[in-house]
JSON list of C-alpha atoms in Angstrom, two decimals:
[
{"chain": "A", "resi": 1, "resn": "MET", "atom": "CA", "xyz": [235.42, -74.82, 135.46]},
{"chain": "A", "resi": 2, "resn": "PRO", "atom": "CA", "xyz": [232.65, -74.55, 132.87]},
{"chain": "A", "resi": 3, "resn": "VAL", "atom": "CA", "xyz": [235.03, -73.73, 129.99]},
{"chain": "A", "resi": 4, "resn": "LEU", "atom": "CA", "xyz": [237.13, -76.84, 130.58]},
{"chain": "A", "resi": 5, "resn": "ASN", "atom": "CA", "xyz": [234.02, -78.97, 131.09]},
{"chain": "A", "resi": 6, "resn": "ASP", "atom": "CA", "xyz": [232.67, -77.67, 127.79]},
{"chain": "A", "resi": 7, "resn": "LEU", "atom": "CA", "xyz": [235.95, -78.56, 126.11]},
{"chain": "A", "resi": 8, "resn": "LEU", "atom": "CA", "xyz": [235.89, -82.08, 127.50]},
{"chain": "A", "resi": 9, "resn": "ALA", "atom": "CA", "xyz": [232.29, -82.51, 126.37]},
{"chain": "A", "resi": 10, "resn": "ALA", "atom": "CA", "xyz": [233.18, -81.27, 122.88]},
{"chain": "A", "resi": 11, "resn": "LEU", "atom": "CA", "xyz": [236.11, -83.69, 122.67]},
{"chain": "A", "resi": 12, "resn": "ALA", "atom": "CA", "xyz": [233.85, -86.54, 123.79]},
{"chain": "A", "resi": 13, "resn": "ASP", "atom": "CA", "xyz": [231.09, -85.83, 121.27]},
{"chain": "A", "resi": 14, "resn": "GLY", "atom": "CA", "xyz": [233.47, -85.06, 118.40]},
{"chain": "A", "resi": 15, "resn": "SER", "atom": "CA", "xyz": [232.50, -81.42, 117.96]},
{"chain": "A", "resi": 16, "resn": "VAL", "atom": "CA", "xyz": [236.16, -80.67, 118.69]},
{"chain": "A", "resi": 17, "resn": "GLU", "atom": "CA", "xyz": [238.58, -82.97, 116.88]},
{"chain": "A", "resi": 18, "resn": "VAL", "atom": "CA", "xyz": [242.19, -83.57, 117.89]},
{"chain": "A", "resi": 19, "resn": "VAL", "atom": "CA", "xyz": [244.32, -83.66, 114.72]},
{"chain": "A", "resi": 20, "resn": "ASP", "atom": "CA", "xyz": [247.82, -85.10, 115.05]},
{"chain": "A", "resi": 21, "resn": "LEU", "atom": "CA", "xyz": [250.32, -83.00, 113.09]},
{"chain": "A", "resi": 22, "resn": "THR", "atom": "CA", "xyz": [253.29, -85.18, 114.08]},
{"chain": "A", "resi": 23, "resn": "ALA", "atom": "CA", "xyz": [255.32, -87.39, 111.75]},
{"chain": "A", "resi": 24, "resn": "PRO", "atom": "CA", "xyz": [256.00, -90.89, 113.15]},
{"chain": "A", "resi": 25, "resn": "LEU", "atom": "CA", "xyz": [259.51, -91.07, 114.62]},
{"chain": "A", "resi": 26, "resn": "SER", "atom": "CA", "xyz": [261.65, -94.03, 113.56]},
{"chain": "A", "resi": 27, "resn": "GLU", "atom": "CA", "xyz": [265.04, -95.00, 112.17]},
{"chain": "A", "resi": 28, "resn": "SER", "atom": "CA", "xyz": [263.75, -94.08, 108.69]},
{"chain": "A", "resi": 29, "resn": "THR", "atom": "CA", "xyz": [262.77, -90.51, 109.65]},
{"chain": "A", "resi": 30, "resn": "PRO", "atom": "CA", "xyz": [264.55, -88.14, 107.24]},
{"chain": "A", "resi": 31, "resn": "ILE", "atom": "CA", "xyz": [267.17, -85.88, 108.82]},
{"chain": "A", "resi": 32, "resn": "LEU", "atom": "CA", "xyz": [268.99, -82.77, 107.69]},
{"chain": "A", "resi": 33, "resn": "HIS", "atom": "CA", "xyz": [272.39, -83.34, 106.03]},
{"chain": "A", "resi": 34, "resn": "LEU", "atom": "CA", "xyz": [274.90, -80.48, 106.26]},
{"chain": "A", "resi": 35, "resn": "PRO", "atom": "CA", "xyz": [277.98, -80.46, 103.99]},
{"chain": "A", "resi": 36, "resn": "GLU", "atom": "CA", "xyz": [281.51, -80.80, 105.35]},
{"chain": "A", "resi": 37, "resn": "PRO", "atom": "CA", "xyz": [283.08, -79.45, 107.48]},
{"chain": "A", "resi": 38, "resn": "PHE", "atom": "CA", "xyz": [279.84, -78.99, 109.49]},
{"chain": "A", "resi": 39, "resn": "ALA", "atom": "CA", "xyz": [278.79, -81.59, 112.05]},
{"chain": "A", "resi": 40, "resn": "ASN", "atom": "CA", "xyz": [275.52, -83.48, 111.63]},
{"chain": "A", "resi": 41, "resn": "THR", "atom": "CA", "xyz": [272.92, -84.89, 113.98]},
{"chain": "A", "resi": 42, "resn": "VAL", "atom": "CA", "xyz": [272.49, -88.61, 114.54]},
{"chain": "A", "resi": 43, "resn": "PRO", "atom": "CA", "xyz": [269.33, -90.28, 113.22]},
{"chain": "A", "resi": 44, "resn": "PHE", "atom": "CA", "xyz": [266.75, -91.65, 115.62]},
{"chain": "A", "resi": 45, "resn": "SER", "atom": "CA", "xyz": [267.35, -95.18, 116.93]},
{"chain": "A", "resi": 46, "resn": "LEU", "atom": "CA", "xyz": [266.08, -97.56, 119.61]},
{"chain": "A", "resi": 47, "resn": "THR", "atom": "CA", "xyz": [268.24, -99.95, 121.64]},
{"chain": "A", "resi": 48, "resn": "GLU", "atom": "CA", "xyz": [266.27, -102.62, 123.44]},
{"chain": "A", "resi": 49, "resn": "ILE", "atom": "CA", "xyz": [266.85, -102.94, 127.21]},
{"chain": "A", "resi": 50, "resn": "SER", "atom": "CA", "xyz": [264.47, -105.83, 127.84]},
{"chain": "A", "resi": 51, "resn": "ARG", "atom": "CA", "xyz": [261.36, -107.38, 126.31]},
{"chain": "A", "resi": 52, "resn": "TYR", "atom": "CA", "xyz": [259.56, -109.79, 128.65]},
{"chain": "A", "resi": 53, "resn": "ASP", "atom": "CA", "xyz": [262.72, -111.89, 129.02]},
{"chain": "A", "resi": 54, "resn": "ASP", "atom": "CA", "xyz": [265.49, -112.62, 131.52]},
{"chain": "A", "resi": 55, "resn": "ARG", "atom": "CA", "xyz": [266.62, -108.99, 131.31]},
{"chain": "A", "resi": 56, "resn": "GLY", "atom": "CA", "xyz": [263.17, -107.97, 132.59]},
{"chain": "A", "resi": 57, "resn": "PRO", "atom": "CA", "xyz": [260.44, -110.62, 132.64]},
{"chain": "A", "resi": 58, "resn": "ALA", "atom": "CA", "xyz": [257.35, -108.40, 132.82]},
{"chain": "A", "resi": 59, "resn": "TRP", "atom": "CA", "xyz": [258.36, -105.29, 130.93]},
{"chain": "A", "resi": 60, "resn": "TYR", "atom": "CA", "xyz": [259.53, -103.95, 127.59]},
{"chain": "A", "resi": 61, "resn": "TRP", "atom": "CA", "xyz": [261.60, -100.77, 127.26]},
{"chain": "A", "resi": 62, "resn": "ASN", "atom": "CA", "xyz": [264.31, -99.15, 125.18]},
{"chain": "A", "resi": 63, "resn": "ASP", "atom": "CA", "xyz": [267.04, -96.57, 125.23]},
{"chain": "A", "resi": 64, "resn": "ILE", "atom": "CA", "xyz": [266.64, -93.94, 122.56]},
{"chain": "A", "resi": 65, "resn": "ARG", "atom": "CA", "xyz": [269.33, -92.05, 120.66]},
{"chain": "A", "resi": 66, "resn": "THR", "atom": "CA", "xyz": [268.38, -88.98, 118.71]},
{"chain": "A", "resi": 67, "resn": "GLY", "atom": "CA", "xyz": [269.26, -85.40, 117.98]},
{"chain": "A", "resi": 68, "resn": "GLU", "atom": "CA", "xyz": [267.17, -82.49, 119.25]},
{"chain": "A", "resi": 69, "resn": "HIS", "atom": "CA", "xyz": [266.25, -81.57, 115.67]},
{"chain": "A", "resi": 70, "resn": "VAL", "atom": "CA", "xyz": [265.07, -84.93, 114.31]},
{"chain": "A", "resi": 71, "resn": "GLY", "atom": "CA", "xyz": [261.58, -85.55, 112.98]},
{"chain": "A", "resi": 72, "resn": "THR", "atom": "CA", "xyz": [258.75, -83.24, 113.99]},
{"chain": "A", "resi": 73, "resn": "HIS", "atom": "CA", "xyz": [260.58, -80.89, 116.34]},
{"chain": "A", "resi": 74, "resn": "PHE", "atom": "CA", "xyz": [260.54, -77.55, 118.12]},
{"chain": "A", "resi": 75, "resn": "ASP", "atom": "CA", "xyz": [263.24, -74.90, 117.56]},
{"chain": "A", "resi": 76, "resn": "ALA", "atom": "CA", "xyz": [263.94, -72.77, 120.63]},
{"chain": "A", "resi": 77, "resn": "PRO", "atom": "CA", "xyz": [265.49, -69.29, 120.21]},
{"chain": "A", "resi": 78, "resn": "VAL", "atom": "CA", "xyz": [268.89, -70.39, 121.54]},
{"chain": "A", "resi": 79, "resn": "HIS", "atom": "CA", "xyz": [269.19, -72.78, 118.57]},
{"chain": "A", "resi": 80, "resn": "TRP", "atom": "CA", "xyz": [270.52, -69.94, 116.39]},
{"chain": "A", "resi": 81, "resn": "VAL", "atom": "CA", "xyz": [273.38, -67.52, 116.94]},
{"chain": "A", "resi": 82, "resn": "THR", "atom": "CA", "xyz": [270.97, -64.57, 116.70]},
{"chain": "A", "resi": 83, "resn": "GLY", "atom": "CA", "xyz": [269.08, -65.98, 119.70]},
{"chain": "A", "resi": 84, "resn": "ARG", "atom": "CA", "xyz": [272.09, -67.19, 121.68]},
{"chain": "A", "resi": 85, "resn": "GLU", "atom": "CA", "xyz": [271.13, -65.14, 124.76]},
{"chain": "A", "resi": 86, "resn": "ARG", "atom": "CA", "xyz": [267.47, -66.18, 124.62]},
{"chain": "A", "resi": 87, "resn": "GLU", "atom": "CA", "xyz": [265.41, -69.15, 125.87]},
{"chain": "A", "resi": 88, "resn": "ASP", "atom": "CA", "xyz": [266.46, -72.75, 125.70]},
{"chain": "A", "resi": 89, "resn": "VAL", "atom": "CA", "xyz": [263.66, -75.26, 125.16]},
{"chain": "A", "resi": 90, "resn": "SER", "atom": "CA", "xyz": [263.14, -75.85, 128.90]},
{"chain": "A", "resi": 91, "resn": "GLN", "atom": "CA", "xyz": [262.57, -72.12, 129.43]},
{"chain": "A", "resi": 92, "resn": "VAL", "atom": "CA", "xyz": [259.75, -71.68, 126.90]},
{"chain": "A", "resi": 93, "resn": "PRO", "atom": "CA", "xyz": [256.70, -70.51, 128.90]},
{"chain": "A", "resi": 94, "resn": "PRO", "atom": "CA", "xyz": [254.03, -73.26, 128.96]},
{"chain": "A", "resi": 95, "resn": "ARG", "atom": "CA", "xyz": [251.31, -70.77, 128.00]},
{"chain": "A", "resi": 96, "resn": "ARG", "atom": "CA", "xyz": [253.11, -70.25, 124.66]},
{"chain": "A", "resi": 97, "resn": "LEU", "atom": "CA", "xyz": [252.83, -73.97, 123.86]},
{"chain": "A", "resi": 98, "resn": "VAL", "atom": "CA", "xyz": [249.07, -73.57, 123.35]},
{"chain": "A", "resi": 99, "resn": "ALA", "atom": "CA", "xyz": [248.24, -70.92, 120.77]},
{"chain": "A", "resi": 100, "resn": "PRO", "atom": "CA", "xyz": [246.02, -70.09, 117.77]},
{"chain": "A", "resi": 101, "resn": "ALA", "atom": "CA", "xyz": [247.13, -71.18, 114.31]},
{"chain": "A", "resi": 102, "resn": "VAL", "atom": "CA", "xyz": [246.36, -70.28, 110.72]},
{"chain": "A", "resi": 103, "resn": "VAL", "atom": "CA", "xyz": [247.23, -72.23, 107.57]},
{"chain": "A", "resi": 104, "resn": "LEU", "atom": "CA", "xyz": [248.64, -70.63, 104.43]},
{"chain": "A", "resi": 105, "resn": "ASP", "atom": "CA", "xyz": [248.40, -73.16, 101.59]},
{"chain": "A", "resi": 106, "resn": "ALA", "atom": "CA", "xyz": [251.09, -72.83, 98.91]},
{"chain": "A", "resi": 107, "resn": "SER", "atom": "CA", "xyz": [251.00, -76.50, 97.89]},
{"chain": "A", "resi": 108, "resn": "ALA", "atom": "CA", "xyz": [250.07, -75.74, 94.27]},
{"chain": "A", "resi": 109, "resn": "HIS", "atom": "CA", "xyz": [253.07, -73.40, 93.94]},
{"chain": "A", "resi": 110, "resn": "ALA", "atom": "CA", "xyz": [255.41, -75.97, 95.53]},
{"chain": "A", "resi": 111, "resn": "ALA", "atom": "CA", "xyz": [254.11, -78.74, 93.26]},
{"chain": "A", "resi": 112, "resn": "ALA", "atom": "CA", "xyz": [255.00, -76.63, 90.24]},
{"chain": "A", "resi": 113, "resn": "ASP", "atom": "CA", "xyz": [258.35, -75.45, 91.64]},
{"chain": "A", "resi": 114, "resn": "PRO", "atom": "CA", "xyz": [260.11, -77.25, 94.51]},
{"chain": "A", "resi": 115, "resn": "ASP", "atom": "CA", "xyz": [262.22, -74.11, 95.09]},
{"chain": "A", "resi": 116, "resn": "PHE", "atom": "CA", "xyz": [259.14, -71.92, 95.54]},
{"chain": "A", "resi": 117, "resn": "LEU", "atom": "CA", "xyz": [259.59, -69.08, 98.04]},
{"chain": "A", "resi": 118, "resn": "LEU", "atom": "CA", "xyz": [256.80, -67.35, 99.93]},
{"chain": "A", "resi": 119, "resn": "GLU", "atom": "CA", "xyz": [256.94, -63.56, 99.56]},
{"chain": "A", "resi": 120, "resn": "ILE", "atom": "CA", "xyz": [255.37, -60.73, 101.56]},
{"chain": "A", "resi": 121, "resn": "ASP", "atom": "CA", "xyz": [252.78, -60.14, 98.83]},
{"chain": "A", "resi": 122, "resn": "HIS", "atom": "CA", "xyz": [251.62, -63.77, 99.08]},
{"chain": "A", "resi": 123, "resn": "VAL", "atom": "CA", "xyz": [250.95, -63.28, 102.79]},
{"chain": "A", "resi": 124, "resn": "ARG", "atom": "CA", "xyz": [249.24, -59.93, 102.27]},
{"chain": "A", "resi": 125, "resn": "ASP", "atom": "CA", "xyz": [246.99, -61.48, 99.62]},
{"chain": "A", "resi": 126, "resn": "TRP", "atom": "CA", "xyz": [246.18, -64.29, 102.08]},
{"chain": "A", "resi": 127, "resn": "GLU", "atom": "CA", "xyz": [245.29, -61.71, 104.75]},
{"chain": "A", "resi": 128, "resn": "LYS", "atom": "CA", "xyz": [242.92, -59.90, 102.38]},
{"chain": "A", "resi": 129, "resn": "SER", "atom": "CA", "xyz": [240.93, -63.13, 102.02]},
{"chain": "A", "resi": 130, "resn": "ASN", "atom": "CA", "xyz": [241.33, -64.61, 105.50]},
{"chain": "A", "resi": 131, "resn": "GLY", "atom": "CA", "xyz": [241.95, -61.82, 107.98]},
{"chain": "A", "resi": 132, "resn": "PRO", "atom": "CA", "xyz": [245.02, -60.82, 109.98]},
{"chain": "A", "resi": 133, "resn": "LEU", "atom": "CA", "xyz": [247.73, -63.10, 111.27]},
{"chain": "A", "resi": 134, "resn": "PRO", "atom": "CA", "xyz": [246.91, -64.19, 114.83]},
{"chain": "A", "resi": 135, "resn": "GLU", "atom": "CA", "xyz": [248.32, -62.33, 117.82]},
{"chain": "A", "resi": 136, "resn": "GLY", "atom": "CA", "xyz": [250.74, -64.67, 119.59]},
{"chain": "A", "resi": 137, "resn": "GLY", "atom": "CA", "xyz": [249.90, -67.44, 117.13]},
{"chain": "A", "resi": 138, "resn": "TRP", "atom": "CA", "xyz": [251.45, -69.73, 114.55]},
{"chain": "A", "resi": 139, "resn": "LEU", "atom": "CA", "xyz": [251.65, -69.45, 110.79]},
{"chain": "A", "resi": 140, "resn": "LEU", "atom": "CA", "xyz": [251.51, -73.02, 109.43]},
{"chain": "A", "resi": 141, "resn": "TYR", "atom": "CA", "xyz": [252.98, -73.01, 105.94]},
{"chain": "A", "resi": 142, "resn": "ARG", "atom": "CA", "xyz": [251.46, -75.83, 103.89]},
{"chain": "A", "resi": 143, "resn": "THR", "atom": "CA", "xyz": [253.45, -76.94, 100.83]},
{"chain": "A", "resi": 144, "resn": "GLY", "atom": "CA", "xyz": [252.27, -80.55, 100.46]},
{"chain": "A", "resi": 145, "resn": "TRP", "atom": "CA", "xyz": [255.80, -81.68, 101.31]},
{"chain": "A", "resi": 146, "resn": "ASP", "atom": "CA", "xyz": [254.56, -84.10, 103.97]},
{"chain": "A", "resi": 147, "resn": "ALA", "atom": "CA", "xyz": [253.47, -86.43, 101.15]},
{"chain": "A", "resi": 148, "resn": "ARG", "atom": "CA", "xyz": [257.18, -87.12, 100.58]},
{"chain": "A", "resi": 149, "resn": "SER", "atom": "CA", "xyz": [258.04, -87.94, 104.20]},
{"chain": "A", "resi": 150, "resn": "GLY", "atom": "CA", "xyz": [258.07, -91.72, 103.67]},
{"chain": "A", "resi": 151, "resn": "ASP", "atom": "CA", "xyz": [260.91, -91.42, 101.15]},
{"chain": "A", "resi": 152, "resn": "GLY", "atom": "CA", "xyz": [264.03, -89.75, 102.53]},
{"chain": "A", "resi": 153, "resn": "ASP", "atom": "CA", "xyz": [265.51, -88.97, 99.11]},
{"chain": "A", "resi": 154, "resn": "ALA", "atom": "CA", "xyz": [262.30, -87.40, 97.82]},
{"chain": "A", "resi": 155, "resn": "PHE", "atom": "CA", "xyz": [261.83, -85.50, 101.08]},
{"chain": "A", "resi": 156, "resn": "LEU", "atom": "CA", "xyz": [265.29, -83.91, 101.01]},
{"chain": "A", "resi": 157, "resn": "ASN", "atom": "CA", "xyz": [265.15, -83.62, 97.19]},
{"chain": "A", "resi": 158, "resn": "ALA", "atom": "CA", "xyz": [268.87, -83.01, 96.75]},
{"chain": "A", "resi": 159, "resn": "ASP", "atom": "CA", "xyz": [271.05, -83.09, 93.66]},
{"chain": "A", "resi": 160, "resn": "GLU", "atom": "CA", "xyz": [274.57, -81.91, 92.81]},
{"chain": "A", "resi": 161, "resn": "THR", "atom": "CA", "xyz": [273.47, -78.29, 93.31]},
{"chain": "A", "resi": 162, "resn": "GLY", "atom": "CA", "xyz": [271.97, -78.89, 96.75]},
{"chain": "A", "resi": 163, "resn": "SER", "atom": "CA", "xyz": [268.54, -79.45, 98.28]},
{"chain": "A", "resi": 164, "resn": "HIS", "atom": "CA", "xyz": [265.41, -78.23, 96.51]},
{"chain": "A", "resi": 165, "resn": "THR", "atom": "CA", "xyz": [262.58, -77.71, 98.99]},
{"chain": "A", "resi": 166, "resn": "PRO", "atom": "CA", "xyz": [260.13, -74.81, 99.30]},
{"chain": "A", "resi": 167, "resn": "GLY", "atom": "CA", "xyz": [260.52, -72.09, 101.88]},
{"chain": "A", "resi": 168, "resn": "ILE", "atom": "CA", "xyz": [260.29, -68.38, 102.58]},
{"chain": "A", "resi": 169, "resn": "SER", "atom": "CA", "xyz": [262.32, -65.52, 101.11]},
{"chain": "A", "resi": 170, "resn": "ALA", "atom": "CA", "xyz": [264.70, -63.58, 103.34]},
{"chain": "A", "resi": 171, "resn": "GLU", "atom": "CA", "xyz": [262.62, -60.42, 103.04]},
{"chain": "A", "resi": 172, "resn": "CYS", "atom": "CA", "xyz": [259.41, -62.24, 103.95]},
{"chain": "A", "resi": 173, "resn": "ALA", "atom": "CA", "xyz": [261.06, -64.08, 106.85]},
{"chain": "A", "resi": 174, "resn": "ARG", "atom": "CA", "xyz": [262.28, -60.80, 108.34]},
{"chain": "A", "resi": 175, "resn": "TRP", "atom": "CA", "xyz": [258.85, -59.20, 107.93]},
{"chain": "A", "resi": 176, "resn": "LEU", "atom": "CA", "xyz": [257.01, -62.14, 109.47]},
{"chain": "A", "resi": 177, "resn": "ALA", "atom": "CA", "xyz": [259.39, -62.32, 112.43]},
{"chain": "A", "resi": 178, "resn": "GLU", "atom": "CA", "xyz": [259.76, -58.61, 113.15]},
{"chain": "A", "resi": 179, "resn": "GLU", "atom": "CA", "xyz": [256.61, -56.89, 111.90]},
{"chain": "A", "resi": 180, "resn": "THR", "atom": "CA", "xyz": [253.76, -59.33, 112.52]},
{"chain": "A", "resi": 181, "resn": "PRO", "atom": "CA", "xyz": [252.25, -60.57, 115.82]},
{"chain": "A", "resi": 182, "resn": "LEU", "atom": "CA", "xyz": [253.15, -64.21, 115.18]},
{"chain": "A", "resi": 183, "resn": "GLN", "atom": "CA", "xyz": [255.00, -66.24, 117.81]},
{"chain": "A", "resi": 184, "resn": "GLY", "atom": "CA", "xyz": [256.18, -68.96, 115.46]},
{"chain": "A", "resi": 185, "resn": "LEU", "atom": "CA", "xyz": [256.39, -70.61, 112.07]},
{"chain": "A", "resi": 186, "resn": "GLY", "atom": "CA", "xyz": [255.47, -74.24, 111.33]},
{"chain": "A", "resi": 187, "resn": "VAL", "atom": "CA", "xyz": [256.45, -76.07, 108.13]},
{"chain": "A", "resi": 188, "resn": "GLU", "atom": "CA", "xyz": [256.27, -79.53, 106.56]},
{"chain": "A", "resi": 189, "resn": "THR", "atom": "CA", "xyz": [259.89, -79.61, 105.36]},
{"chain": "A", "resi": 190, "resn": "VAL", "atom": "CA", "xyz": [262.99, -80.81, 107.24]},
{"chain": "A", "resi": 191, "resn": "GLY", "atom": "CA", "xyz": [263.68, -77.31, 108.56]},
{"chain": "A", "resi": 192, "resn": "THR", "atom": "CA", "xyz": [261.95, -73.95, 108.63]},
{"chain": "A", "resi": 193, "resn": "ASP", "atom": "CA", "xyz": [264.14, -72.66, 105.79]},
{"chain": "A", "resi": 194, "resn": "ALA", "atom": "CA", "xyz": [264.13, -73.46, 102.09]},
{"chain": "A", "resi": 195, "resn": "GLY", "atom": "CA", "xyz": [266.57, -76.02, 100.75]},
{"chain": "A", "resi": 196, "resn": "ALA", "atom": "CA", "xyz": [268.57, -73.27, 99.06]},
{"chain": "A", "resi": 197, "resn": "ALA", "atom": "CA", "xyz": [268.58, -70.98, 102.11]},
{"chain": "A", "resi": 198, "resn": "HIS", "atom": "CA", "xyz": [272.31, -71.43, 102.76]},
{"chain": "A", "resi": 199, "resn": "SER", "atom": "CA", "xyz": [272.83, -69.06, 99.81]},
{"chain": "A", "resi": 200, "resn": "PHE", "atom": "CA", "xyz": [270.39, -66.37, 101.05]},
{"chain": "A", "resi": 201, "resn": "ASP", "atom": "CA", "xyz": [271.33, -63.10, 102.74]},
{"chain": "A", "resi": 202, "resn": "PRO", "atom": "CA", "xyz": [271.38, -63.77, 105.63]},
{"chain": "A", "resi": 203, "resn": "PRO", "atom": "CA", "xyz": [271.82, -67.52, 105.33]},
{"chain": "A", "resi": 204, "resn": "PHE", "atom": "CA", "xyz": [268.87, -69.47, 106.76]},
{"chain": "A", "resi": 205, "resn": "PRO", "atom": "CA", "xyz": [266.75, -66.34, 107.29]},
{"chain": "A", "resi": 206, "resn": "CYS", "atom": "CA", "xyz": [263.81, -68.06, 109.02]},
{"chain": "A", "resi": 207, "resn": "HIS", "atom": "CA", "xyz": [266.16, -69.35, 111.69]},
{"chain": "A", "resi": 208, "resn": "SER", "atom": "CA", "xyz": [268.03, -66.06, 111.87]},
{"chain": "A", "resi": 209, "resn": "TYR", "atom": "CA", "xyz": [265.03, -63.74, 112.11]},
{"chain": "A", "resi": 210, "resn": "PHE", "atom": "CA", "xyz": [262.45, -65.83, 113.99]},
{"chain": "A", "resi": 211, "resn": "LEU", "atom": "CA", "xyz": [264.81, -67.20, 116.64]},
{"chain": "A", "resi": 212, "resn": "GLY", "atom": "CA", "xyz": [266.62, -63.89, 116.91]},
{"chain": "A", "resi": 213, "resn": "ALA", "atom": "CA", "xyz": [263.27, -62.26, 117.69]},
{"chain": "A", "resi": 214, "resn": "GLY", "atom": "CA", "xyz": [262.59, -64.77, 120.48]},
{"chain": "A", "resi": 215, "resn": "LYS", "atom": "CA", "xyz": [260.08, -66.68, 118.37]},
{"chain": "A", "resi": 216, "resn": "TYR", "atom": "CA", "xyz": [259.84, -70.39, 117.57]},
{"chain": "A", "resi": 217, "resn": "GLY", "atom": "CA", "xyz": [259.91, -72.95, 114.79]},
{"chain": "A", "resi": 218, "resn": "LEU", "atom": "CA", "xyz": [258.13, -76.25, 114.19]},
{"chain": "A", "resi": 219, "resn": "THR", "atom": "CA", "xyz": [259.20, -78.59, 111.40]},
{"chain": "A", "resi": 220, "resn": "GLN", "atom": "CA", "xyz": [258.19, -81.78, 109.62]},
{"chain": "A", "resi": 221, "resn": "LEU", "atom": "CA", "xyz": [254.49, -81.26, 110.35]},
{"chain": "A", "resi": 222, "resn": "GLN", "atom": "CA", "xyz": [251.86, -83.45, 108.70]},
{"chain": "A", "resi": 223, "resn": "ASN", "atom": "CA", "xyz": [248.10, -83.31, 108.07]},
{"chain": "A", "resi": 224, "resn": "LEU", "atom": "CA", "xyz": [247.90, -79.54, 107.64]},
{"chain": "A", "resi": 225, "resn": "GLU", "atom": "CA", "xyz": [245.30, -80.17, 104.92]},
{"chain": "A", "resi": 226, "resn": "ARG", "atom": "CA", "xyz": [242.93, -81.31, 107.70]},
{"chain": "A", "resi": 227, "resn": "LEU", "atom": "CA", "xyz": [243.00, -77.91, 109.39]},
{"chain": "A", "resi": 228, "resn": "PRO", "atom": "CA", "xyz": [240.83, -74.88, 108.64]},
{"chain": "A", "resi": 229, "resn": "VAL", "atom": "CA", "xyz": [242.48, -71.76, 107.27]},
{"chain": "A", "resi": 230, "resn": "ARG", "atom": "CA", "xyz": [241.96, -70.20, 110.70]},
{"chain": "A", "resi": 231, "resn": "GLY", "atom": "CA", "xyz": [240.36, -71.25, 113.98]},
{"chain": "A", "resi": 232, "resn": "ALA", "atom": "CA", "xyz": [242.57, -74.16, 115.05]},
{"chain": "A", "resi": 233, "resn": "VAL", "atom": "CA", "xyz": [244.39, -74.19, 118.39]},
{"chain": "A", "resi": 234, "resn": "LEU", "atom": "CA", "xyz": [247.91, -75.61, 118.25]},
{"chain": "A", "resi": 235, "resn": "VAL", "atom": "CA", "xyz": [249.39, -77.61, 121.14]},
{"chain": "A", "resi": 236, "resn": "ALA", "atom": "CA", "xyz": [253.16, -78.18, 120.89]},
{"chain": "A", "resi": 237, "resn": "THR", "atom": "CA", "xyz": [254.84, -80.43, 123.46]},
{"chain": "A", "resi": 238, "resn": "PRO", "atom": "CA", "xyz": [258.65, -80.42, 123.30]},
{"chain": "A", "resi": 239, "resn": "LEU", "atom": "CA", "xyz": [260.67, -82.08, 126.05]},
{"chain": "A", "resi": 240, "resn": "PRO", "atom": "CA", "xyz": [261.93, -79.52, 128.58]},
{"chain": "A", "resi": 241, "resn": "ILE", "atom": "CA", "xyz": [265.60, -80.32, 127.97]},
{"chain": "A", "resi": 242, "resn": "VAL", "atom": "CA", "xyz": [267.71, -78.10, 130.22]},
{"chain": "A", "resi": 243, "resn": "GLY", "atom": "CA", "xyz": [270.13, -76.21, 127.98]},
{"chain": "A", "resi": 244, "resn": "GLY", "atom": "CA", "xyz": [268.47, -77.76, 124.92]},
{"chain": "A", "resi": 245, "resn": "SER", "atom": "CA", "xyz": [268.28, -75.96, 121.60]},
{"chain": "A", "resi": 246, "resn": "GLY", "atom": "CA", "xyz": [265.14, -77.82, 120.65]},
{"chain": "A", "resi": 247, "resn": "SER", "atom": "CA", "xyz": [263.34, -81.13, 121.00]},
{"chain": "A", "resi": 248, "resn": "PRO", "atom": "CA", "xyz": [261.34, -83.73, 119.13]},
{"chain": "A", "resi": 249, "resn": "ALA", "atom": "CA", "xyz": [257.71, -82.83, 119.82]},
{"chain": "A", "resi": 250, "resn": "ARG", "atom": "CA", "xyz": [254.18, -84.18, 119.60]},
{"chain": "A", "resi": 251, "resn": "VAL", "atom": "CA", "xyz": [252.17, -81.44, 117.89]},
{"chain": "A", "resi": 252, "resn": "LEU", "atom": "CA", "xyz": [248.37, -81.50, 118.02]},
{"chain": "A", "resi": 253, "resn": "ALA", "atom": "CA", "xyz": [245.65, -79.20, 116.73]},
{"chain": "A", "resi": 254, "resn": "LEU", "atom": "CA", "xyz": [242.19, -78.72, 118.23]},
{"chain": "A", "resi": 255, "resn": "VAL", "atom": "CA", "xyz": [239.63, -78.12, 115.49]},
{"chain": "A", "resi": 256, "resn": "GLU", "atom": "CA", "xyz": [235.92, -77.34, 115.79]},
{"chain": "A", "resi": 257, "resn": "ARG", "atom": "CA", "xyz": [233.81, -79.48, 113.49]}
]
């Protein structure tokens, strides 16, 4: 097929770059902490099975233990009560795992105020300069938060009043999920919602509205500053866990240079 041959040629000569948007997954990967009485996920860990020794002389391998929502991960609609009758992660159509993406950069706002919330007017102003949100595509919300990912305390940014991380207002989340052609929202923070979103109406509105509308979330992305405002193609690869509410994922972007 000429189109696929052209793509392979462009990858080979560098005119299309593959940008990895995935945070490395290790025991130090920051995870969400919910207050009591709510249950929490386990952190990622490896348990060695053998490493070129008497347990297996020619091979190295491990068991892994992790939650579905650890590190860079994909939220399926069934993850939230509003999407409880919708797709689990194994049921997401493969064609929806490859889609156009645009980047809205609010990193200056988030640097000035870690509780910054994106509002509808911010998105409308972005559209005036950059064109419409992509049909069946992703809005990648850049806040610069990935710079904190190597320090769990700085990444979660919690104090006695709770976590302070940027996000999206309830009104804007509803509008994006229900009135725009997007299929999903990608963020750099630990979850798609702001740190203070437990106090919003409804609580955790990005989860509530996006997943309730049969749309998707991607979290803990990195390297969004390497993407153009529009024109990238996003490739998200969650594990097809039967009955799963989500999955750690490798997320790549194809970018014309």
